[in-house]
């Protein structure tokens, strides 16, 4: 089954409110409705909020780690998809949640770009959240409909410069990883393209496979299946090193566009004010999940890998976020993109 089919199946299996229960591998009193002090944590279900659609790349990564984290914590984890506004709706809800460790946010690079993109953002990433730890850094790929004329990245650059008024660049919506990578592509090539935003990664890739749009930039967790099946034309991977699951795909540097270097990092967050001992328990559970062989194997199939244990910590996560906030503020300002 192709990746797009898996996404459609995942969406159909989701409930109307996007909840999926993941049972821990060990027993516990996760069904309790009351909360105790932090020493008893967790004594009720933990909700992992994914601010994007079910079946998308961030959702996929979240579900990989949810079960082993629940097993380590001795409770149950519920995954809830809260879509909208490039991930800012779900992130905003978590920022306003009780700081008790029972509402956890999985977000990607969009946490570092939202302040520069959105003029009216309802939260401040460094002030309204506690960082739990980084999860993974997913490479991105530049892919096109399989009958698109250019055959190499350099040919693509030449082609879009000559045909900027008719080439369509798809993305999963403003603030999505595919949108950000697309901005970098346009900055690197010095050309402004016709962007076609979708409500999520799945629909964008579906139309790319169907030939309704010309090309896009998206995560390997979303494109590996189509690349392997020959359903799309792949030009390059946007990381300094080649991806093991796509060994024949050159890096953007190898293909002649070194300015297009980006990976989509993911991290876990809880509301500011969450007790430090609860944050620590979540961080330790994250490290256990990232060392789980099943998780390692699942990520490898999608062209990524867990971060090292030293990166799955609150401090490493905060350092990464601070650095990325500065980087993307300049990129977005130079691109002149703003959302009211």
XYZ file of N, CA, C and O in Angstrom, residues 22-97:
304
model
N -4.331 4.841 22.559
C -3.185 3.945 22.495
C -2.962 3.353 23.877
O -2.602 4.065 24.804
N -3.198 2.066 24.022
C -3.072 1.426 25.319
C -1.626 1.143 25.642
O -0.847 0.745 24.783
N -1.257 1.360 26.872
C 0.110 1.066 27.309
C 0.327 -0.429 27.337
O -0.593 -1.219 27.497
N 1.572 -0.813 27.192
C 1.908 -2.228 27.211
C 1.897 -2.779 28.630
O 2.029 -3.980 28.837
N 1.781 -1.895 29.603
C 1.719 -2.362 30.971
C 0.451 -1.829 31.610
O -0.179 -0.917 31.120
N 0.039 -2.410 32.713
C -1.204 -2.021 33.361
C -1.013 -0.752 34.162
O 0.073 -0.331 34.483
N -2.129 -0.106 34.498
C -2.102 1.114 35.300
C -3.505 1.609 35.481
O -4.447 1.055 34.946
N -3.701 2.667 36.248
C -5.033 3.194 36.489
C -5.298 4.381 35.583
O -5.840 5.386 35.976
N -4.907 4.228 34.259
C -5.033 5.319 33.312
C -6.449 5.763 33.068
O -6.685 6.816 32.517
N -7.463 4.987 33.428
C -8.830 5.380 33.185
C -9.373 6.297 34.241
O -10.521 6.733 34.164
N -8.610 6.634 35.241
C -9.103 7.492 36.307
C -9.431 8.868 35.758
O -8.841 9.338 34.812
N -10.387 9.535 36.354
C -10.795 10.852 35.885
C -10.276 11.960 36.767
O -10.288 13.109 36.391
N -9.807 11.667 37.911
C -9.291 12.705 38.799
C -7.793 12.771 38.742
O -7.129 11.824 38.393
N -7.232 13.910 39.076
C -5.787 14.065 39.079
C -5.260 14.131 40.496
O -5.897 14.677 41.390
N -4.080 13.583 40.708
C -3.453 13.658 42.015
C -2.313 14.636 41.968
O -2.190 15.432 41.053
N -1.440 14.621 43.004
C -0.297 15.511 42.945
C 0.722 14.955 41.967
O 0.588 13.852 41.448
N 1.778 15.742 41.700
C 2.726 15.346 40.668
C 3.477 14.073 41.018
O 3.984 13.387 40.137
N 3.511 13.732 42.310
C 4.169 12.493 42.704
C 3.433 11.267 42.229
O 4.019 10.190 42.110
N 2.128 11.398 41.961
C 1.321 10.288 41.467
C 1.236 10.270 39.945
O 0.573 9.418 39.368
N 1.856 11.221 39.307
C 1.738 11.374 37.857
C 2.326 10.185 37.110
O 3.443 9.742 37.430
N 1.569 9.642 36.127
C 0.218 10.029 35.729
C -0.833 9.146 36.390
O -0.622 7.946 36.540
N -1.940 9.732 36.776
C -3.039 8.938 37.317
C -4.323 9.141 36.509
O -5.413 8.830 36.972
N -4.170 9.671 35.294
C -5.271 9.748 34.343
C -4.684 9.768 32.942
O -3.456 9.791 32.778
N -5.539 9.730 31.921
C -5.055 9.713 30.541
C -4.251 10.972 30.214
O -4.591 12.072 30.646
N -3.202 10.795 29.436
C -2.410 11.907 28.923
C -2.819 12.129 27.476
O -2.877 11.180 26.687
N -3.112 13.362 27.121
C -3.484 13.692 25.748
C -2.301 14.303 25.017
O -1.743 15.311 25.447
N -1.922 13.682 23.917
C -0.909 14.234 23.021
C -1.652 14.972 21.909
O -2.377 14.358 21.124
N -1.491 16.278 21.848
C -2.142 17.083 20.818
C -1.214 17.212 19.612
O -0.072 17.641 19.738
N -1.743 16.827 18.450
C -1.045 17.010 17.179
C -1.771 18.133 16.440
O -2.948 17.985 16.116
N -1.111 19.247 16.154
C -1.809 20.386 15.551
C -1.975 20.291 14.042
O -2.121 21.313 13.366
N -1.943 19.069 13.528
C -2.102 18.823 12.098
C -3.014 17.618 11.888
O -3.406 16.947 12.840
N -3.343 17.327 10.636
C -4.323 16.294 10.327
C -3.819 14.887 10.640
O -2.621 14.616 10.654
N -4.775 14.004 10.890
C -4.474 12.590 11.113
C -3.843 12.003 9.851
O -4.252 12.304 8.736
N -2.812 11.181 10.032
C -2.155 10.557 8.906
C -1.021 11.354 8.306
O -0.295 10.853 7.450
N -0.852 12.624 8.734
C 0.241 13.436 8.231
C 1.552 13.085 8.905
O 1.595 12.268 9.832
N 2.658 13.685 8.469
C 3.978 13.335 9.008
C 4.112 13.510 10.523
O 4.655 12.638 11.211
N 3.632 14.638 11.066
C 3.754 14.866 12.510
C 2.893 13.893 13.290
O 3.288 13.389 14.341
N 1.711 13.605 12.769
C 0.828 12.613 13.384
C 1.491 11.236 13.392
O 1.447 10.508 14.392
N 2.129 10.894 12.288
C 2.799 9.595 12.180
C 3.891 9.444 13.230
O 3.990 8.419 13.913
N 4.723 10.475 13.371
C 5.806 10.443 14.360
C 5.241 10.342 15.776
O 5.754 9.599 16.622
N 4.169 11.080 16.039
C 3.561 11.066 17.379
C 3.092 9.672 17.742
O 3.315 9.187 18.862
N 2.424 9.010 16.832
C 1.880 7.681 17.115
C 2.979 6.640 17.282
O 2.794 5.640 17.974
N 4.121 6.883 16.654
C 5.247 5.965 16.833
C 5.732 5.945 18.282
O 6.052 4.892 18.827
N 5.805 7.130 18.896
C 6.391 7.205 20.238
C 5.366 7.124 21.358
O 5.729 6.915 22.514
N 4.070 7.286 21.039
C 3.048 7.362 22.091
C 2.965 6.083 22.924
O 2.919 6.137 24.157
N 2.940 4.938 22.267
C 2.773 3.689 23.003
C 3.964 3.381 23.914
O 3.769 3.089 25.103
N 5.207 3.434 23.419
C 6.325 3.172 24.334
C 6.457 4.214 25.444
O 6.889 3.885 26.552
N 6.066 5.448 25.180
C 6.071 6.446 26.256
C 5.031 6.103 27.313
O 5.293 6.197 28.517
N 3.841 5.704 26.859
C 2.785 5.314 27.800
C 3.220 4.134 28.648
O 2.962 4.079 29.857
N 3.885 3.172 28.028
C 4.355 2.006 28.762
C 5.337 2.398 29.862
O 5.280 1.888 30.981
N 6.246 3.307 29.546
C 7.221 3.771 30.531
C 6.540 4.538 31.655
O 6.875 4.375 32.842
N 5.546 5.360 31.313
C 4.861 6.175 32.316
C 3.875 5.368 33.143
O 3.495 5.783 34.239
N 3.443 4.219 32.605
C 2.501 3.385 33.337
C 1.069 3.866 33.240
O 0.281 3.653 34.158
N 0.717 4.498 32.145
C -0.644 4.991 31.961
C -1.105 4.803 30.537
O -0.696 3.869 29.862
N -1.972 5.685 30.089
C -2.481 5.629 28.718
C -2.291 6.984 28.053
O -2.343 8.021 28.706
N -2.085 6.927 26.751
C -1.928 8.148 25.975
C -3.015 8.196 24.908
O -3.277 7.208 24.228
N -3.653 9.346 24.778
C -4.646 9.593 23.736
C -4.056 10.602 22.767
O -3.519 11.632 23.186
N -4.122 10.321 21.471
C -3.640 11.254 20.452
C -4.835 12.013 19.894
O -5.795 11.411 19.422
N -4.769 13.341 19.936
C -5.861 14.186 19.464
C -5.349 15.130 18.390
O -4.379 15.854 18.594
N -6.010 15.133 17.242
C -5.642 16.016 16.143
C -6.474 17.293 16.212
O -7.697 17.244 16.169
N -5.787 18.427 16.355
C -6.449 19.738 16.405
C -5.845 20.584 15.291
O -4.814 21.224 15.471
N -6.462 20.562 14.124
C -5.909 21.210 12.941
C -6.230 22.702 12.898
O -7.120 23.171 13.592
N -5.497 23.410 12.034
C -5.848 24.782 11.740
C -4.707 25.763 11.828
O -3.847 25.660 12.711
N -4.668 26.687 10.859
C -3.746 27.824 10.857
C -2.289 27.410 11.056
O -1.577 27.953 11.898
N -1.850 26.450 10.245
C -0.443 26.065 10.281
C 0.037 25.526 11.616
O 1.210 25.672 11.961
N -0.857 24.902 12.362
C -0.489 24.321 13.658
C -0.701 25.247 14.835
O -0.534 24.833 15.987
N -1.094 26.494 14.589
C -1.207 27.463 15.685
C -2.466 27.271 16.528
O -2.492 27.663 17.691
N -3.509 26.667 15.952
C -4.730 26.427 16.729
C -4.462 25.409 17.833
O -4.754 25.640 19.008
N -3.894 24.272 17.464
C -3.589 23.247 18.457
C -2.567 23.706 19.472
O -2.700 23.449 20.672
N -1.534 24.407 19.006
C -0.515 24.911 19.929
C -1.121 25.907 20.908
O -0.798 25.905 22.104
N -2.012 26.753 20.415
C -2.665 27.724 21.289
C -3.506 27.072 22.356
O -3.540 27.540 23.508
N -4.181 25.983 22.008
C -4.992 25.263 22.995
C -4.117 24.677 24.101
O -4.468 24.724 25.279
N -2.982 24.122 23.707
C -2.089 23.536 24.709
C -1.502 24.627 25.599
O -1.355 24.447 26.812
N -1.178 25.766 25.023
C -0.629 26.879 25.816
C -1.589 27.301 26.914
O -1.166 27.747 27.990
N -2.902 27.149 26.671
C -3.919 27.563 27.640
C -4.366 26.429 28.555
O -5.179 26.642 29.457
N -3.850 25.229 28.352
C -4.275 24.073 29.143
C -3.693 24.115 30.554
O -2.746 24.863 30.843
